[in-house]
Short mmCIF file of C-alpha atoms in Angstrom, two decimals:
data_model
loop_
_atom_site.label_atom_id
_atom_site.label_comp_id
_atom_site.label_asym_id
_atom_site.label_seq_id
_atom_site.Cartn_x
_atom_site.Cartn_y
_atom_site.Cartn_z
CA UNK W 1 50.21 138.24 51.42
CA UNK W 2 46.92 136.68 51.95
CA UNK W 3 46.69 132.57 51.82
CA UNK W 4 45.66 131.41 48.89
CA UNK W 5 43.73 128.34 47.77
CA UNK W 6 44.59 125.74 44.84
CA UNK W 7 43.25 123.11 43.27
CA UNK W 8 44.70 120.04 41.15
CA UNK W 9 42.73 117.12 39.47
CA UNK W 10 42.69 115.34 43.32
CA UNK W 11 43.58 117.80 45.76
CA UNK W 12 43.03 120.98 47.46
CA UNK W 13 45.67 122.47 48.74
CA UNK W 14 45.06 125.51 51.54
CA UNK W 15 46.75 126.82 55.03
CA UNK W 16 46.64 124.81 58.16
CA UNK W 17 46.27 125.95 61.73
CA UNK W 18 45.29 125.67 65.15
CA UNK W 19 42.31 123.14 63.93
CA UNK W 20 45.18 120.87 63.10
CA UNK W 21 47.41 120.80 66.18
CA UNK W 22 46.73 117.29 67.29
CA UNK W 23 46.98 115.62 63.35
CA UNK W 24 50.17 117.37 63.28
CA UNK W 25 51.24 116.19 67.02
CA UNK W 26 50.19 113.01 65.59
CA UNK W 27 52.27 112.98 61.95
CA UNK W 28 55.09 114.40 63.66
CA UNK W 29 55.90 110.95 65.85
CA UNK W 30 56.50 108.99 62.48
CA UNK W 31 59.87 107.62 62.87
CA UNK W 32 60.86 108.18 59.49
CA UNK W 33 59.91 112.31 59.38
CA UNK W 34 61.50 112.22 62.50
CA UNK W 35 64.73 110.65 60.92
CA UNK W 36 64.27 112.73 57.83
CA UNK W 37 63.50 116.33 58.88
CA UNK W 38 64.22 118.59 61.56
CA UNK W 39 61.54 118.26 63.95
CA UNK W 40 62.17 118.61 67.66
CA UNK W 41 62.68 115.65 69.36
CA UNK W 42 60.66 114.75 71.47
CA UNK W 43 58.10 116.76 69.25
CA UNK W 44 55.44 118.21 72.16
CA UNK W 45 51.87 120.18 71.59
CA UNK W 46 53.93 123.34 72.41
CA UNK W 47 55.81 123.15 69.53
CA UNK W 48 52.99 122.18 67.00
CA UNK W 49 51.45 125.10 68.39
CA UNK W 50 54.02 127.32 67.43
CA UNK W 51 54.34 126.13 64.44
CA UNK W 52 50.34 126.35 63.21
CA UNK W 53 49.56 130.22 64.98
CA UNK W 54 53.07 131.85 64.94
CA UNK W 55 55.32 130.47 62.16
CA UNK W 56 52.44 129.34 59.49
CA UNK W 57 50.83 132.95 59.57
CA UNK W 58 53.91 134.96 60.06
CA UNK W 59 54.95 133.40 57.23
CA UNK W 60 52.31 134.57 54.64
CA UNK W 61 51.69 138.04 56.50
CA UNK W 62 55.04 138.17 55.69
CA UNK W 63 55.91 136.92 52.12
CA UNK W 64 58.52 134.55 53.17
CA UNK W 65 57.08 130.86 53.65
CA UNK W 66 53.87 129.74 51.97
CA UNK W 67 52.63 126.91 53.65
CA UNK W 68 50.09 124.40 51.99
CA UNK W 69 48.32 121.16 53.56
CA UNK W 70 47.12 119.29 50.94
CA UNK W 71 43.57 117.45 51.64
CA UNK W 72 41.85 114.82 49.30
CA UNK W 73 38.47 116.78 47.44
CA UNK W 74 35.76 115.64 44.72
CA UNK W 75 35.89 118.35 41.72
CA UNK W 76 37.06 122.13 42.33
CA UNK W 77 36.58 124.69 44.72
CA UNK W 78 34.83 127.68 44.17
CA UNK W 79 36.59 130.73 44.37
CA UNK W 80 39.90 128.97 44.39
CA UNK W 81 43.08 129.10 42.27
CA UNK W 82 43.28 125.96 39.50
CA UNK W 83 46.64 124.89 39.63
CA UNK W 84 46.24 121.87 38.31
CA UNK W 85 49.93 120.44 37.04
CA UNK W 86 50.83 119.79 33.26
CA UNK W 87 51.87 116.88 31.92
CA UNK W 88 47.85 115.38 34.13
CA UNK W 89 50.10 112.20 33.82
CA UNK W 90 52.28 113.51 36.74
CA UNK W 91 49.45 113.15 38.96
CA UNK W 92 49.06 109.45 38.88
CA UNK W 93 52.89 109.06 39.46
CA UNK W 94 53.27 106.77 42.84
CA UNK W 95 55.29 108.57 45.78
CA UNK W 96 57.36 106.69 47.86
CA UNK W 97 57.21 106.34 51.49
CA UNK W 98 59.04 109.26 52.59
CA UNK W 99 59.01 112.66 50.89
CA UNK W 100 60.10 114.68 53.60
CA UNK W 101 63.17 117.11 52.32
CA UNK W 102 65.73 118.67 54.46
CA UNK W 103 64.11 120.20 56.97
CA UNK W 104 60.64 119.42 56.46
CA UNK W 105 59.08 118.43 59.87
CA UNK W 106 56.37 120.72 61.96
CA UNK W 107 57.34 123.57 64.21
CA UNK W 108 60.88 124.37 62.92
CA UNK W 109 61.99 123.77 59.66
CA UNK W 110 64.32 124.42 56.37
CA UNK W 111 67.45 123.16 56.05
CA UNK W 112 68.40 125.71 59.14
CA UNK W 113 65.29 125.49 60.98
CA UNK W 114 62.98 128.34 59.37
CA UNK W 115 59.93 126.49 57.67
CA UNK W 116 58.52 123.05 58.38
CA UNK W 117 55.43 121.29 57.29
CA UNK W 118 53.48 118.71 59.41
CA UNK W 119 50.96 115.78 58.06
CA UNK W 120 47.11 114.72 58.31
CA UNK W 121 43.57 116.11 59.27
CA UNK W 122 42.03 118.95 59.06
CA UNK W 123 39.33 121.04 57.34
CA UNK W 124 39.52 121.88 53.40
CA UNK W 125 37.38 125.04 53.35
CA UNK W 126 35.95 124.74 56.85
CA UNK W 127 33.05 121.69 55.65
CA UNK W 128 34.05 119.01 57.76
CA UNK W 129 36.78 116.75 58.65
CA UNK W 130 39.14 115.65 56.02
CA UNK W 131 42.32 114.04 56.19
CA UNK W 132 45.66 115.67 55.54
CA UNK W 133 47.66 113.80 53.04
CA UNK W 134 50.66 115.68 52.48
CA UNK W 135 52.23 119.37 53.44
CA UNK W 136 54.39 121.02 51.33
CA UNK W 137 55.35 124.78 51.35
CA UNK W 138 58.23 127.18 49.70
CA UNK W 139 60.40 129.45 51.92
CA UNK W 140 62.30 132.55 50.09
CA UNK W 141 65.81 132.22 50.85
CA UNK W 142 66.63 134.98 48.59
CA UNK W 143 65.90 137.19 45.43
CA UNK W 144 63.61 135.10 42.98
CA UNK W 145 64.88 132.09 44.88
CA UNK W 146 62.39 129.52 47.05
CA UNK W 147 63.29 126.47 48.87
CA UNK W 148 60.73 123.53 48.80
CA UNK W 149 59.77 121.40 51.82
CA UNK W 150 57.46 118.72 51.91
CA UNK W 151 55.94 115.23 53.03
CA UNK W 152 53.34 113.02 53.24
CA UNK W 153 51.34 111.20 56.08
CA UNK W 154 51.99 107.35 55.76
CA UNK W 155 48.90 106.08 55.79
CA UNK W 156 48.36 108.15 51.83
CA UNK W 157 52.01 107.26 50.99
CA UNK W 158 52.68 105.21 47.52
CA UNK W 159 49.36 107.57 45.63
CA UNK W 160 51.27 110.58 43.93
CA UNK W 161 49.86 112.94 46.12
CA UNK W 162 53.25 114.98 47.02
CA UNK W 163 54.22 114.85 43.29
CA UNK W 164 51.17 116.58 41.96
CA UNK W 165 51.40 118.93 44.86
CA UNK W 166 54.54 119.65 44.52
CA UNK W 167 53.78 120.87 40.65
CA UNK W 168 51.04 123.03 41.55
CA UNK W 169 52.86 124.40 44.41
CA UNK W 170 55.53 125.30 42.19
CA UNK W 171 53.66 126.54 39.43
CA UNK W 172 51.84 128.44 41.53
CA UNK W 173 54.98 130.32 42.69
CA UNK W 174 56.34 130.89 39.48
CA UNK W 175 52.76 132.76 38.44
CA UNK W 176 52.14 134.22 41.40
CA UNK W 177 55.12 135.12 43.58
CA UNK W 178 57.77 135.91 40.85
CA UNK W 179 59.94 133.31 41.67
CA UNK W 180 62.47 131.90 38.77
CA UNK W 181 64.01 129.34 40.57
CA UNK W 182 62.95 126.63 43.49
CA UNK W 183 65.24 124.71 45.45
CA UNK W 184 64.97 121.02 46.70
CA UNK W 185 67.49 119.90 49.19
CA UNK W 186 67.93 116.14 51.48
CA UNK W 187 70.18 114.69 53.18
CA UNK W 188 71.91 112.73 51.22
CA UNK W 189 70.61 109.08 51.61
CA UNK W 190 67.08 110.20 51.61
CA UNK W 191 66.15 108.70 48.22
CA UNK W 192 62.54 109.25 48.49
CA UNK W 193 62.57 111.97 48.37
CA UNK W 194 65.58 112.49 45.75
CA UNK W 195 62.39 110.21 44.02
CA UNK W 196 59.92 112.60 43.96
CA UNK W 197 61.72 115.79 43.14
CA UNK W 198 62.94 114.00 40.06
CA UNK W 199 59.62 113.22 38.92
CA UNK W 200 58.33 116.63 39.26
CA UNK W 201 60.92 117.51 37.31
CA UNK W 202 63.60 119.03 39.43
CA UNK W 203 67.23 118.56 37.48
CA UNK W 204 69.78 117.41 40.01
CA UNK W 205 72.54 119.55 40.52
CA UNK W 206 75.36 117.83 42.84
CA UNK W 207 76.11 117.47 46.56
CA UNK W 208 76.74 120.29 48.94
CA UNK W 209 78.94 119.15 51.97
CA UNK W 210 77.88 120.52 55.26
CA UNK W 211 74.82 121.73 53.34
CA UNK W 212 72.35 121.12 56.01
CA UNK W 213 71.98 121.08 59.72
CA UNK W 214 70.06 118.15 61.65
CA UNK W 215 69.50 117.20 65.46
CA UNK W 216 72.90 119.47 65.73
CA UNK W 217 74.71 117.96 63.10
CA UNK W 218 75.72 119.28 59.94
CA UNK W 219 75.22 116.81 56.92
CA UNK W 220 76.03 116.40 53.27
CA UNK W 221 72.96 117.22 51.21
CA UNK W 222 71.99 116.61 47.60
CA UNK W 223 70.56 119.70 45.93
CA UNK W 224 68.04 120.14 42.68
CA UNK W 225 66.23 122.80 41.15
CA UNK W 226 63.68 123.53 38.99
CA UNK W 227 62.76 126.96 36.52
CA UNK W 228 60.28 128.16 34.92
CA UNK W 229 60.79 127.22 32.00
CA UNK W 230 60.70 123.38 33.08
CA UNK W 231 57.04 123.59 33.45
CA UNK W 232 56.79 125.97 29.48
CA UNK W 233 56.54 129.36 31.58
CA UNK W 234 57.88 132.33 31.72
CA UNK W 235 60.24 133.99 33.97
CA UNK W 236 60.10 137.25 36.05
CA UNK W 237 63.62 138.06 35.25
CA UNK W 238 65.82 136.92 31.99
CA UNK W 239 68.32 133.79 32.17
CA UNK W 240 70.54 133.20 30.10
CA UNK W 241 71.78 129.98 30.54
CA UNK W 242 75.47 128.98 29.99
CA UNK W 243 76.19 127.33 26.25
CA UNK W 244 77.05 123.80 26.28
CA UNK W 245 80.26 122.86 25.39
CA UNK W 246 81.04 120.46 23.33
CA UNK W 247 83.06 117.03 24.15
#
């Protein structure tokens, strides 16, 4: 699959690569994504390298981790995909400080190391230097199912910028990838992140123990997802979910 382009009310959201190697190097010393996800530690050009010309691309050549920086703009793109998120009020919602999920850190990634997302600079559309607010991507981990990953860079923390990402991102899959179901997972204790899944809309489903590994050590995770038919669309395959019972 070919990278794609979107476009909410504030942000564009496109690939990254080698162009970004040292805003990532950068993003990935922040003590807090360095508590929060699984990036190496110490976290070296080598492995930012990796991350933007091997993992990034193999990922969309692929169809198994789509990987989105997401850049501040003034009015759309042309040519791109509008994504923009419904309710518009989600976009004003204020992130916290970290929104880094299980696994979300630059050159390794997922809750066992498969995708990870780095933070700032770059080049929305190749017309200058813009910063890099957030990254955020979705890894398959199986049929119709996605796992989301992101964070922002600290210095655009507190804006909304991950939340209205994270609903075009999503939406986007749902349209465009046939996914029915996306998957947010942190370590439980992470609650800024717990934060901004819940005000994208993600319903919380429980704790899985052992659910996630980092720095070597397995960890209890929290675990949400969202459908469909959360954001009023349609799925690629039927659900039918289980009555509720009454008390």
């Amino acid at each position: 699959m070919e990278p794609e382009t979107l476009t909410t009310a504030r942000l564009l959201l496109r690939t990254v690569g080698a162009q970004d190697a040292p805003a990532v190097l950068a993003a990935c010393q922040d003590p807090l994504i360095r508590r929060w996800t699984t990036v190496p530690s110490p976290y070296l050009p080598e492995h930012a390298e990796s991350f933007l010309t091997q993992q990034v691309p193999d990922g969309w050549r692929t169809g198994t981790m789509f990987t989105f920086g997401a850049f501040l703009v003034n009015g759309a793109v042309s040519g791109s995909v509008d994504a923009r998120p419904s309710p518009p009020a989600a976009a004003v919602l204020p992130d916290p400080a970290v929104t880094g999920v299980s696994g979300t850190g630059a050159g390794r990634g997922g809750r066992d190391g498969s995708a990870e997302w780095a933070a700032r600079g770059g080049r929305p559309g190749g017309n200058g230097t813009v910063p890099l607010v957030a990254m955020l991507g979705i890894t398959l981990r199986g049929l119709g199912t996605g796992e989301i990953g992101f964070w922002a860079a600290p210095e655009h923390r507190g804006r909304g910028y991950v939340t209205e990402a994270t609903l075009a991102l999503t939406r986007w899959a749902f349209t465009r990838v046939a996914i029915d179901r996306v998957e947010w997972r942190a370590e439980v204790g992470n609650a800024d992140s717990r934060a901004v899944a819940e005000r994208a809309g993600f319903t919380m489903e429980g704790v899985l123990r052992s659910g996630l590994v980092n720095k070597g050590v397995r960890r209890d995770c929290w675990v949400g997802s969202l459908l469909p038919s959360d954001l009023g669309l349609g799925s690629a395959q039927a659900y039918l979910p289980t009555p509720q019972r009454q008390a």
